[in-house]
Coordinates of C-alpha atoms and ligand atoms in Angstrom, one line a residue:
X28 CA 0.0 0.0 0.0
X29 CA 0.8 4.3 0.3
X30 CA 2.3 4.0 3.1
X31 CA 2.9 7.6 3.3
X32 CA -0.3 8.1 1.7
X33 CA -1.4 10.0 5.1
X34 CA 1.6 12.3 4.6
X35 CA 0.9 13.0 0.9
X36 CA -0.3 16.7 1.3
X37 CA 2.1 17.7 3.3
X38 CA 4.7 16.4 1.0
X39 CA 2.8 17.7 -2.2
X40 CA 2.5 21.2 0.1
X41 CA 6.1 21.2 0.7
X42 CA 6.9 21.0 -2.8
X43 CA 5.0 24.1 -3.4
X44 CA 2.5 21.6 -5.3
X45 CA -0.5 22.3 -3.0
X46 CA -1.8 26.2 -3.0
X47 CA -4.6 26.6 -0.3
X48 CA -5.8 29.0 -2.4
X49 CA -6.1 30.3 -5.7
X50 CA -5.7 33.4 -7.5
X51 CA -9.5 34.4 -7.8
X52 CA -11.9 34.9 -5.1
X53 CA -13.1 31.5 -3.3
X54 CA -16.5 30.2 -2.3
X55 CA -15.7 27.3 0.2
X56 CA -13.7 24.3 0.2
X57 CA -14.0 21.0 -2.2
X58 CA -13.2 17.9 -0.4
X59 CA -10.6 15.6 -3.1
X60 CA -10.7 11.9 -1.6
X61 CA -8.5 8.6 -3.3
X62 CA -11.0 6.7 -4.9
X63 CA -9.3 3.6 -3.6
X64 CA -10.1 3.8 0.0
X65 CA -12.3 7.0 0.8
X66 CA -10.0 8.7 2.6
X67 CA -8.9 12.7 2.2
X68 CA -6.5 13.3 0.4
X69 CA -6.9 17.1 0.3
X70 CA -9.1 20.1 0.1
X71 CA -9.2 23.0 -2.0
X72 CA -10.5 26.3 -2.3
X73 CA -13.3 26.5 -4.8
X74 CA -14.3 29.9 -6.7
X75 CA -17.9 30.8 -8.1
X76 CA -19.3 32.9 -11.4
X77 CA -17.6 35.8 -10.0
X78 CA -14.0 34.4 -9.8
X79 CA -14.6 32.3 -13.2
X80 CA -15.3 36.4 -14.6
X81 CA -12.1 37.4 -12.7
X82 CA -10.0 34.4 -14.4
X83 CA -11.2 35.9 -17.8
X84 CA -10.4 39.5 -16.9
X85 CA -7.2 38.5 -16.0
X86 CA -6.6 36.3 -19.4
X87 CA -8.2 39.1 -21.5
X88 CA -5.6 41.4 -20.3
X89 CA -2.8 39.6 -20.5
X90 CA -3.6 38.4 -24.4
X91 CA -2.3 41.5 -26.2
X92 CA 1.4 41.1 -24.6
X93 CA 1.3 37.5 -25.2
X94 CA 0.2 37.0 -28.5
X95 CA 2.6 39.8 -29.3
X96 CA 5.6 37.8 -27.5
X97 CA 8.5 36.4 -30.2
X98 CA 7.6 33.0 -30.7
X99 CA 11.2 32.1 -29.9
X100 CA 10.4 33.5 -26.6
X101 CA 7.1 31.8 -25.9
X102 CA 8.6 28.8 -27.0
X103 CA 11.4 29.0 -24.0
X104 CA 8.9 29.0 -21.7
X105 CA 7.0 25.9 -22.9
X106 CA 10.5 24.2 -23.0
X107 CA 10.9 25.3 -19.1
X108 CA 7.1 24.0 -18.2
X109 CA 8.0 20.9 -20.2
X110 CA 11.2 20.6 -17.8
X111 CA 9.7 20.9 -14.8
X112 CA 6.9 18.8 -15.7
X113 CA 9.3 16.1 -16.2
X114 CA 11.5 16.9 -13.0
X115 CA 8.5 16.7 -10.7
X116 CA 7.4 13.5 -12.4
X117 CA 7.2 11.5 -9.4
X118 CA 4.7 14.0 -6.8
X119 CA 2.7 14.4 -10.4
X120 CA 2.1 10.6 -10.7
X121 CA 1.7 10.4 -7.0
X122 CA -0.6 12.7 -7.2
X123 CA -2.4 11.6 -9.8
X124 CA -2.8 8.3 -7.8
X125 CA -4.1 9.6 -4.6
X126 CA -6.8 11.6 -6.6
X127 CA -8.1 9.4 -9.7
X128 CA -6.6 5.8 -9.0
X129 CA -4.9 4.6 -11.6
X130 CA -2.4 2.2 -11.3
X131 CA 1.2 4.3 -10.7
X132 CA 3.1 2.8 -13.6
X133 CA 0.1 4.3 -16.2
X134 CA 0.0 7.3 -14.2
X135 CA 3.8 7.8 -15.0
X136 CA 3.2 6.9 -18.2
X137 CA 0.4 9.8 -18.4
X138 CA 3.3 12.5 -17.5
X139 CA 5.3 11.3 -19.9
X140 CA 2.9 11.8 -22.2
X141 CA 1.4 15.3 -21.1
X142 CA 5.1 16.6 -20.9
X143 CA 5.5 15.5 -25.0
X144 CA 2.6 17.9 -25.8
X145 CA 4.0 20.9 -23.9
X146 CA 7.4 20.1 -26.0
X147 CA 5.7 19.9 -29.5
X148 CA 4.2 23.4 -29.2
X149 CA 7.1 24.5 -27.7
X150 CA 8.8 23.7 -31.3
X151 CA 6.0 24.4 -32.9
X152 CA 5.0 28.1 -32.4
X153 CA 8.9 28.4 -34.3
X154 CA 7.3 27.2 -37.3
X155 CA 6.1 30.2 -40.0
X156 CA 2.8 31.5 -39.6
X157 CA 2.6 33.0 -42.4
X158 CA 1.7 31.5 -46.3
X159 CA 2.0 33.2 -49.6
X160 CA -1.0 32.9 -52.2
X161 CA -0.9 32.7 -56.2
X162 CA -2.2 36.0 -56.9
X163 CA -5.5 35.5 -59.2
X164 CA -5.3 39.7 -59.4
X165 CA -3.1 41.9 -61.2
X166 CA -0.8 44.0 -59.0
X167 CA -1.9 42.3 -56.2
X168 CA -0.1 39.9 -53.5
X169 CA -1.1 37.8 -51.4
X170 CA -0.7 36.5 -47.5
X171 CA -2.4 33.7 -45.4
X172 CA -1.5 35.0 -42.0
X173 CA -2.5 32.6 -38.9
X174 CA -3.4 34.8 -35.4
X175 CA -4.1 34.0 -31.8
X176 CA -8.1 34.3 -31.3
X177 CA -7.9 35.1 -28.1
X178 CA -9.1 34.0 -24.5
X179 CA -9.4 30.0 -24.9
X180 CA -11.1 28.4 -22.4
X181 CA -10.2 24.4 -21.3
X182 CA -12.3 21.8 -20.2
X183 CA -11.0 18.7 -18.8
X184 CA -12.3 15.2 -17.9
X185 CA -11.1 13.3 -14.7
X186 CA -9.6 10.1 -16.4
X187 CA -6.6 11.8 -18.0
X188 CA -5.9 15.0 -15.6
X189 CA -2.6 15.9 -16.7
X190 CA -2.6 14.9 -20.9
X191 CA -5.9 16.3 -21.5
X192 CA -4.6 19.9 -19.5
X193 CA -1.3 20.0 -21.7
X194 CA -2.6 18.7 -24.8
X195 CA -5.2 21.7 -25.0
X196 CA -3.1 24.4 -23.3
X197 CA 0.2 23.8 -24.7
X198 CA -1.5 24.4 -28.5
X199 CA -3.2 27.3 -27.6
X200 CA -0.4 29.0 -25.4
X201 CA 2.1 28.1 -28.2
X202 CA 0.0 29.9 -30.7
X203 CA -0.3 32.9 -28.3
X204 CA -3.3 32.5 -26.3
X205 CA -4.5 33.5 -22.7
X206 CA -6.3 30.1 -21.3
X207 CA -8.7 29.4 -18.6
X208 CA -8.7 25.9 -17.5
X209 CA -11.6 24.0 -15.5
X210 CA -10.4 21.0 -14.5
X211 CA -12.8 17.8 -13.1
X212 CA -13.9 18.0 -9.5
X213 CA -12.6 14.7 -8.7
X214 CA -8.9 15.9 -9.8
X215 CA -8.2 19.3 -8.8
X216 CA -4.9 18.8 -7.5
X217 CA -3.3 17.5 -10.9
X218 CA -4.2 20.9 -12.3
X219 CA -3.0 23.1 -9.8
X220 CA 0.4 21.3 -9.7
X221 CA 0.6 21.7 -13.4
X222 CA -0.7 25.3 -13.2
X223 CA 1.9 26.1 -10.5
X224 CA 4.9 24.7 -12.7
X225 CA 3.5 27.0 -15.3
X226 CA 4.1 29.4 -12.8
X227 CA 7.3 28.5 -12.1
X228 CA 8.6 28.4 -16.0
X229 CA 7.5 32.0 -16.1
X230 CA 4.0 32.0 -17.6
X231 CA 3.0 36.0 -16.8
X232 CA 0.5 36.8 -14.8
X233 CA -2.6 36.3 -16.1
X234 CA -1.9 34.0 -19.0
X235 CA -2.3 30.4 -17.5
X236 CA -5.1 30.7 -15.0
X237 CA -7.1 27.7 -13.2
X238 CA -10.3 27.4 -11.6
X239 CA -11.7 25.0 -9.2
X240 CA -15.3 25.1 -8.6
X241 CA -19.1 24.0 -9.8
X242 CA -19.1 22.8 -13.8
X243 CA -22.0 24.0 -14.5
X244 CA -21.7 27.9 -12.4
X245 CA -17.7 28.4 -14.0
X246 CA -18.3 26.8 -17.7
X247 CA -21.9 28.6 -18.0
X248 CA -19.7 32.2 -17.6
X249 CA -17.4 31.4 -20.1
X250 CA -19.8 29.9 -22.8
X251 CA -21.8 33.4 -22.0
X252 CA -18.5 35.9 -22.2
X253 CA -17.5 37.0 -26.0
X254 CA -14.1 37.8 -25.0
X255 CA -14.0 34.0 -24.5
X256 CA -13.3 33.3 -28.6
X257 CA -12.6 29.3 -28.4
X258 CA -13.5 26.6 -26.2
X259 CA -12.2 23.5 -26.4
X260 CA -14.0 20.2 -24.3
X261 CA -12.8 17.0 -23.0
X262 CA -15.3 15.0 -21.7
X263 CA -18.7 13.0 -22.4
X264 CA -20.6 13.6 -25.6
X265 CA -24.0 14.5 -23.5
X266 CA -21.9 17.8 -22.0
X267 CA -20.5 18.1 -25.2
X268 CA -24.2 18.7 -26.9
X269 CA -24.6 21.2 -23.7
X270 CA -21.6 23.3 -24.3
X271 CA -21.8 23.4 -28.2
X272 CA -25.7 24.9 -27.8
X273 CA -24.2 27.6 -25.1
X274 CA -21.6 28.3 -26.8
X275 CA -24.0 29.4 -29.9
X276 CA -24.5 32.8 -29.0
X277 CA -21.0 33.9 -29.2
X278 CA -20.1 32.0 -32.1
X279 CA -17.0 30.7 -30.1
X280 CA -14.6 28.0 -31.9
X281 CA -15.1 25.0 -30.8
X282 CA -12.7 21.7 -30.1
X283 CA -15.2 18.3 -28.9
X284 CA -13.2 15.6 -27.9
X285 CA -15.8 13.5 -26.8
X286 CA -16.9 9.6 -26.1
X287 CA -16.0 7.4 -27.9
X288 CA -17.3 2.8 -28.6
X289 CA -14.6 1.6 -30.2
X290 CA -15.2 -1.9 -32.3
X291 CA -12.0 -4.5 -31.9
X292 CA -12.4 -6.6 -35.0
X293 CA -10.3 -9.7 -35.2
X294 CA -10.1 -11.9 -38.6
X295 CA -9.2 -15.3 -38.9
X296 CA -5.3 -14.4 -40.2
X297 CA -5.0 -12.7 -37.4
X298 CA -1.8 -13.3 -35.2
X299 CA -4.3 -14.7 -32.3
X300 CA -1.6 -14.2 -29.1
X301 CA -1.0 -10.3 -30.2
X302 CA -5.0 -9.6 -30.8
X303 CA -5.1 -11.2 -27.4
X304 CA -2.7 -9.2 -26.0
X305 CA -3.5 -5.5 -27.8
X306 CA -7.3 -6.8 -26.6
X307 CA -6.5 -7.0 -22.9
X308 CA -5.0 -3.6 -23.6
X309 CA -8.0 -1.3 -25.3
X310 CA -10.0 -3.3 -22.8
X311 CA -8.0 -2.6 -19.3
X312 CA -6.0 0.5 -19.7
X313 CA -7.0 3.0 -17.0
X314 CA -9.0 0.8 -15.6
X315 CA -11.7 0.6 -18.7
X316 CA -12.4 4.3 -17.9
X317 CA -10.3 5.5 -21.6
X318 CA -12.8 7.2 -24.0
X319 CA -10.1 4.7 -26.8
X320 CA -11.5 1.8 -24.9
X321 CA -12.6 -1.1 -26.7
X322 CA -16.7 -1.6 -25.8
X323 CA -17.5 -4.1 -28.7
X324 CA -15.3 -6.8 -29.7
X325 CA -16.4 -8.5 -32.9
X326 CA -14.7 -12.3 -33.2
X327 CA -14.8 -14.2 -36.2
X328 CA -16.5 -17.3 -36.1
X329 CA -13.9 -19.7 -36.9
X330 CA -11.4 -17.9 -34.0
X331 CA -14.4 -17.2 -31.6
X332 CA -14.0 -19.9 -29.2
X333 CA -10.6 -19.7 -29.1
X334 CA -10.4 -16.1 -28.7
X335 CA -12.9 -16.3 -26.0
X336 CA -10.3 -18.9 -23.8
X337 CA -7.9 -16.8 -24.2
X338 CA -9.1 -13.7 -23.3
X339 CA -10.8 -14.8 -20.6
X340 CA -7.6 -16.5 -19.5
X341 CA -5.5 -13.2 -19.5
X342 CA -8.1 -11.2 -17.8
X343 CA -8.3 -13.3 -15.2
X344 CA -4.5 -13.0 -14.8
X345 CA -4.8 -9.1 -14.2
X346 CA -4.5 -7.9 -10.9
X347 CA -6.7 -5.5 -8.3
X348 CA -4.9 -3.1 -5.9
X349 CA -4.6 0.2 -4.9
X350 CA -2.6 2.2 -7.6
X351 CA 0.5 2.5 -5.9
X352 CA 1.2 -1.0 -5.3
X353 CA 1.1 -0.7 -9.3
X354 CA -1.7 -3.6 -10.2
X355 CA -3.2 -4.2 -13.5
X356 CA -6.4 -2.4 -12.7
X357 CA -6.9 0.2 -10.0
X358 CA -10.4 1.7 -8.9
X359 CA -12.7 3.0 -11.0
X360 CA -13.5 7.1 -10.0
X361 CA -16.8 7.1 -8.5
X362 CA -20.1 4.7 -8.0
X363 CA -21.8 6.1 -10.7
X364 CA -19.3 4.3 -12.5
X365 CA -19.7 1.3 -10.8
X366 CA -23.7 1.4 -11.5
X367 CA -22.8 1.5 -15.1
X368 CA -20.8 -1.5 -15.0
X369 CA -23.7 -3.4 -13.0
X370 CA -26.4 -2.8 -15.2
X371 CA -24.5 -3.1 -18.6
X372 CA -23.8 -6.9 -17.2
X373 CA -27.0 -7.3 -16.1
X374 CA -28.7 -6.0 -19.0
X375 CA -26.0 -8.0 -21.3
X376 CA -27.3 -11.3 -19.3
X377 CA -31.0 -10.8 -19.8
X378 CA -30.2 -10.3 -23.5
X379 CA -28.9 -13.5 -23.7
X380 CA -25.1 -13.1 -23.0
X381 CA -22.7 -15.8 -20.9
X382 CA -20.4 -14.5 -18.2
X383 CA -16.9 -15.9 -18.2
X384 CA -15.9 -13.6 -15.7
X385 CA -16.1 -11.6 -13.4
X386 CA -19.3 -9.6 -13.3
X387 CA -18.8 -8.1 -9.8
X388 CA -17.4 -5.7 -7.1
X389 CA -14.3 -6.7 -5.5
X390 CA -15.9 -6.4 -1.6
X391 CA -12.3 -7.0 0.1
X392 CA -10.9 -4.3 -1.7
X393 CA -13.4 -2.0 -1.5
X394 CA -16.8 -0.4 -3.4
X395 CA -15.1 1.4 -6.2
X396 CA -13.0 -1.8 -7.7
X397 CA -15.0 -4.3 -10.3
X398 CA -13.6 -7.5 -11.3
X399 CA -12.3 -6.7 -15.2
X400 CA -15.5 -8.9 -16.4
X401 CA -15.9 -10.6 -19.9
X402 CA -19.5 -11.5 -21.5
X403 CA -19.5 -13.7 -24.8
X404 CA -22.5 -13.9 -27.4
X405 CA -23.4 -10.1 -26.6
X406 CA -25.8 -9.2 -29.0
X407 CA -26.9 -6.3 -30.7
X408 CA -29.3 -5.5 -28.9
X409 CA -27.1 -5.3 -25.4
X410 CA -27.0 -2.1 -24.1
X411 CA -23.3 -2.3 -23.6
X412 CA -23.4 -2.6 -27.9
X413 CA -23.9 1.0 -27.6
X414 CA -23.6 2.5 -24.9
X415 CA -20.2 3.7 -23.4
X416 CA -19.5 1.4 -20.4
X417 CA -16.2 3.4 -19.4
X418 CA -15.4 0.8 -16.8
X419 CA -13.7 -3.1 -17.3
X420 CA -16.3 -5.1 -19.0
X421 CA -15.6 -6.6 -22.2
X422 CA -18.4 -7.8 -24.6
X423 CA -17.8 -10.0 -27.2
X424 CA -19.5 -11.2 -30.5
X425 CA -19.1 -13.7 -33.1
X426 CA -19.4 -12.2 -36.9
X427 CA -19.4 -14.4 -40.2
X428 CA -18.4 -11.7 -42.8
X429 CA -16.6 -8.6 -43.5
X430 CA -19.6 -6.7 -44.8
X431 CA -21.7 -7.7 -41.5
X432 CA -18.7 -6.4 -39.4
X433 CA -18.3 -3.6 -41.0
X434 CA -22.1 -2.4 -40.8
X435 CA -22.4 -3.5 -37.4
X436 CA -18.7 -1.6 -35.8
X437 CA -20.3 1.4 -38.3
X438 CA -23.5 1.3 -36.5
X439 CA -23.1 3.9 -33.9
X440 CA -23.6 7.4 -33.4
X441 CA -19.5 7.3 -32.2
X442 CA -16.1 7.3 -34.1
X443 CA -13.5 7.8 -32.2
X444 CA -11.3 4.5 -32.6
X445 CA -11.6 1.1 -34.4
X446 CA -8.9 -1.6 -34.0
X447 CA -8.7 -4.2 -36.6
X448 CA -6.8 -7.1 -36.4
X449 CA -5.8 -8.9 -39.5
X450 CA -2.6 -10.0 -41.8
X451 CA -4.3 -10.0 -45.1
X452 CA -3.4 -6.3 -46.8
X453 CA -6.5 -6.1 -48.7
X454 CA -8.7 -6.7 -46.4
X455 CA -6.9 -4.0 -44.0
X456 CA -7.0 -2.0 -46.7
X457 CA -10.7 -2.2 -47.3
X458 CA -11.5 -2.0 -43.5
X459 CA -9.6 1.0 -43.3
X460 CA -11.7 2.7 -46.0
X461 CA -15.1 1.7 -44.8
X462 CA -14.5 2.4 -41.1
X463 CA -16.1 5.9 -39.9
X464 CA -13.6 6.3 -37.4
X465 CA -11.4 9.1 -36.6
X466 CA -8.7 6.9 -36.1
X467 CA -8.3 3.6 -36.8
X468 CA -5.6 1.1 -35.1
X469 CA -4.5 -1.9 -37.2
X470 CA -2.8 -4.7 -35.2
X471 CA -1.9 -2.5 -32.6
X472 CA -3.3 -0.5 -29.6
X473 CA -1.4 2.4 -28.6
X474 CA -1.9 5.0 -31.6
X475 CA -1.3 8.2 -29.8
X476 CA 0.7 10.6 -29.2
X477 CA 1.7 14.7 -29.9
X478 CA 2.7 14.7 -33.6
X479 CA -0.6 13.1 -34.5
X480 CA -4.0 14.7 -35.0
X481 CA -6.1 13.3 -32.4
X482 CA -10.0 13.0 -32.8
X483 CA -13.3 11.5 -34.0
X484 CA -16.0 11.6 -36.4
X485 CA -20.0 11.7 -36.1
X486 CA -20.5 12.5 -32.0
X487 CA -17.1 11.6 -30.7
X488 CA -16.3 15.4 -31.8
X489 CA -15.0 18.1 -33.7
X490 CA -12.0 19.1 -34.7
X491 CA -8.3 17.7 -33.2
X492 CA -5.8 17.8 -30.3
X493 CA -2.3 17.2 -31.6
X494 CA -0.1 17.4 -34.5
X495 CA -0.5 21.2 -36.6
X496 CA -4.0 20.7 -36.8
X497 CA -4.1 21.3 -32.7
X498 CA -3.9 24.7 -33.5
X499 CA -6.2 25.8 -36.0
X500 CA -8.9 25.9 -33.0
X501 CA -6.8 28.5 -31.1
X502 CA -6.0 30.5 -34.5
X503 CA -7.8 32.5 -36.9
X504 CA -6.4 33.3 -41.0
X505 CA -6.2 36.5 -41.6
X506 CA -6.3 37.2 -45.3
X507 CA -4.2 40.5 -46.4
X508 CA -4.1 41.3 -50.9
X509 CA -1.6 44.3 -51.0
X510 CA -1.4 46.3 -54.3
X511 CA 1.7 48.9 -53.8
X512 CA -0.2 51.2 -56.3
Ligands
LIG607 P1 -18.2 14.7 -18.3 O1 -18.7 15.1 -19.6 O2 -19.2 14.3 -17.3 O3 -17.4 15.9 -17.7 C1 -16.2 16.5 -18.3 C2 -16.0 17.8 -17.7 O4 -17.0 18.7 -18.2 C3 -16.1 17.9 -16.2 O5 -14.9 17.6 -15.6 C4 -16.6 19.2 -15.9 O6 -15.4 20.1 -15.8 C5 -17.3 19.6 -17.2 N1 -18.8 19.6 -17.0 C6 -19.5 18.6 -16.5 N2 -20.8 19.0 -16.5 C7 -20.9 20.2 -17.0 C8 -21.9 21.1 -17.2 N3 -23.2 20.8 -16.9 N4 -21.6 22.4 -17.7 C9 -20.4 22.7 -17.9 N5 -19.3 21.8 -17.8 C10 -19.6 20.6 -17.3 O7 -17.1 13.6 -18.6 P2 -16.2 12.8 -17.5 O8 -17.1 11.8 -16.8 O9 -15.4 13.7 -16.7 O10 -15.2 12.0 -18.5 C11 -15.6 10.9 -19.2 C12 -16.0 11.2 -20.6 O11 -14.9 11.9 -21.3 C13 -16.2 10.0 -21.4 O12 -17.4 10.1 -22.2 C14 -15.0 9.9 -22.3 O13 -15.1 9.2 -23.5 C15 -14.7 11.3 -22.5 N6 -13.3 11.5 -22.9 C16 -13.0 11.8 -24.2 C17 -11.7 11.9 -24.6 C18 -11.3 12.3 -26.0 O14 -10.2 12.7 -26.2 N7 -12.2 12.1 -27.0 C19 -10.6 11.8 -23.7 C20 -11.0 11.5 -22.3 C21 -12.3 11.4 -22.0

């Protein structure tokens, strides 16, 4: 176990990690407990509609020094965030832990991973922002030129509490935006360590600012203030809908990165150990709470039965724990999550499904942890066929052809991720085309990362986190035709 789990605020308060309170005036106190065994792990100050209006005030008038710093010199700054990121590695992944669960090697993992973000805009805002155009007039020429929009505001989900901060802010600070970041109420304390190593790389006042408080009271002033130009979401596609409507009447730009059902198809060429393997992954990473996790595997017929021994073989190998002792699969974030997971299984039963195991809370270790659970002969009409379960449940399905797997993985209002698993190069190739997914994963799991543009079609979202395209939300083209007369 922690065993200085008791002592981790005072650690994470000695490092500086901890502020007891923010920068904008505070309403009260938010109680942050590890999901693993109840206890408090922290409080912090919380601020209302008025200090979500100071955050923007002081992001509005720091945006015309900042967009106007040399790139070489905003870029410096990212470099030093990305540096301290790294150096406080191990309280960030502690952290992490004591406040969303996840096992401590993933959470590690995770900083890696937000630091490479905060380093690809740091080279990126070098790169021209300017682009010439073949004149079409006489006399005249032409310029593309790409600008900061403005005050961007950030929205962040609970399962990824450091990537999904960097991944948005690093973009938009790079391309010279002010940001204001609302981070989940069940991890607070990842974003105001990362906010006070922005600090410490020498952020200005006013550029970075973070805000702890109620969703619906701190996101509702920003979708209503025009100064606010882009908003860009993390989270379920149901808030998602919510934020795109109030965001209407300022016309903000908008980035939705939102749920996701991703289909794991396996063919008969398949390489069965490594589908295997890369299943256990899409299924069990954080804990099944990964908007890339796998909700509906579709098993040919002739590798069905074996697939299903196998799988159920390695998931029954994973192990249960409290995420520093490092297991397999830590707790999952609230009960509402464990509800899910319930009456997916339940639902998945009356429809006619087999449990092969699991199926239940883990009562020794505590209400939030849920045996990772796998149902064969799921059908269609299972809830868990299209619904996000978010949690460790795996539900899998025999197909016969590619035509009926392809119409079935497209049938759903998602498309985030597909994974397809397959050594015939036509067929991949075919699969590929038909998918409507905004990314799809062939013979492998792990697909992400900074230099690539990150995102989904239909309602997993708009736009993408990553890569160049990262930044055309925070950035507006201005178009200039000079004629020297
Ligand atoms: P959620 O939509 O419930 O909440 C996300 C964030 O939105 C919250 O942390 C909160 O800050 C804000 N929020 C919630 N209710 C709000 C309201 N009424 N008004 C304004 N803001 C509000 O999602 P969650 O449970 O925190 O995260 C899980 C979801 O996130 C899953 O659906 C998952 O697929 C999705 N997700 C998507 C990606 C991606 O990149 N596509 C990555 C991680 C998670």
């Amino acid at each position: 176990m922690f065993d200085d789990q008791s002592r981790l605020s005072e650690r994470l308060d000695d490092a500086g990690l901890l502020p007891a309170a923010g920068d904008f005036p505070a309403e009260g106190r938010l109680a942050v407990r590890d999901p693993a065994t109840g206890d408090l792990v922290a409080q912090v100050a919380v601020s209302d509609a008025a200090g979500a209006r100071a955050a923007v005030d002081a992001a509005q008038a720091a945006f015309a020094d900042w967009s106007a710093t040399l790139p070489q010199d905003r870029a410096a700054i990212l470099h030093r965030w990305h540096g301290l990121i790294l150096g406080a590695k191990e309280d960030l992944a502690r952290i992490m832990v004591a406040e969303q669960g996840k096992p401590i090697s993933e959470a590690r993992g995770e900083i890696d991973y937000a630091a490479s973000f905060v380093q690809f805009y740091a080279e990126e805002a070098l790169r021209p922002n300017i682009e010439g155009v073949t004149s079409h007039l006489a006399d005249a020429e032409m310029e593309l030129w790409r600008e900061p929009v403005g005050v961007a505001a950030l929205i962040t989900p609970w399962n990824f509490p450091c990537a999904m901060i960097t991944r948005k802010a690093a973009a938009a600070l790079g391309a010279g935006c002010t940001v204001v970041i609302h981070p989940s109420a069940e991890t607070p304390l990842s974003a105001l360590a990362l906010a006070e190593l922005a600090r410490r790389a020498g952020f200005p006042a006013g550029v970075v600012n973070t805000i702890i408080g109620d969703a619906a009271t701190i996101v509702g002033e920003w979708t209503a203030d025009k100064r606010v130009r882009a908003l860009s979401f993390t989270g379920s596609t149901e808030v998602g809908r919510l934020l795109y409507r109030q965001s209407a009447d300022t016309v903000k730009r908008l980035v939705m990165e939102l749920g996701g059902h991703a289909p794991f198809i396996v063919f008969p060429s398949a390489d069965l150990d490594r589908a295997v393997a890369e299943g256990i992954k899409a299924k069990f990473a954080t804990s099944g709470q990964d908007c890339l996790g796998a909700n509906r595997f579709y098993i040919h017929r002739d590798v069905y039965d074996d697939f299903c021994a196998r799988f159920t073989k390695a998931t029954q190998a994973l192990s249960m724990g409290h995420g520093m002792d490092d297991p397999d699969i830590g707790p999952l974030i609230h009960d509402r999550q464990i509800d899910k997971q319930v009456a997916h299984v339940k639902d998945a039963l009356a429809k006619g499904a087999r449990l092969l195991c699991g199926g239940k809370v883990d009562d020794d270790l505590g209400p939030l942890f849920f045996h990772p659970t796998v149902l064969a002969d799921v059908t269609d009409e299972a809830a868990i066929m299209t619904e996000e379960t978010f949690g460790p449940v795996a539900a899998l399905s025999v197909f016969d052809t590619e035509e009926e797997v392809i119409e079935r993985a497209n049938a759903s209002e998602y498309g985030l991720v597909a994974y397809v698993h397959s050594q015939d190069p036509r067929r991949i190739y075919r699969l590929t085309r038909a998918l409507q997914y905004g990314m799809v994963a062939v013979n492998r799991t792990k697909v992400t990362g900074a230099p690539i543009p990150f995102g989904g079609m239909k309602q997993s979202g708009l736009g993408r986190e990553g890569a160049r395209q990262g930044l055309e939300a925070f950035t507006e083209i201005k178009y200039v035709c000079r004629d020297w007369g």
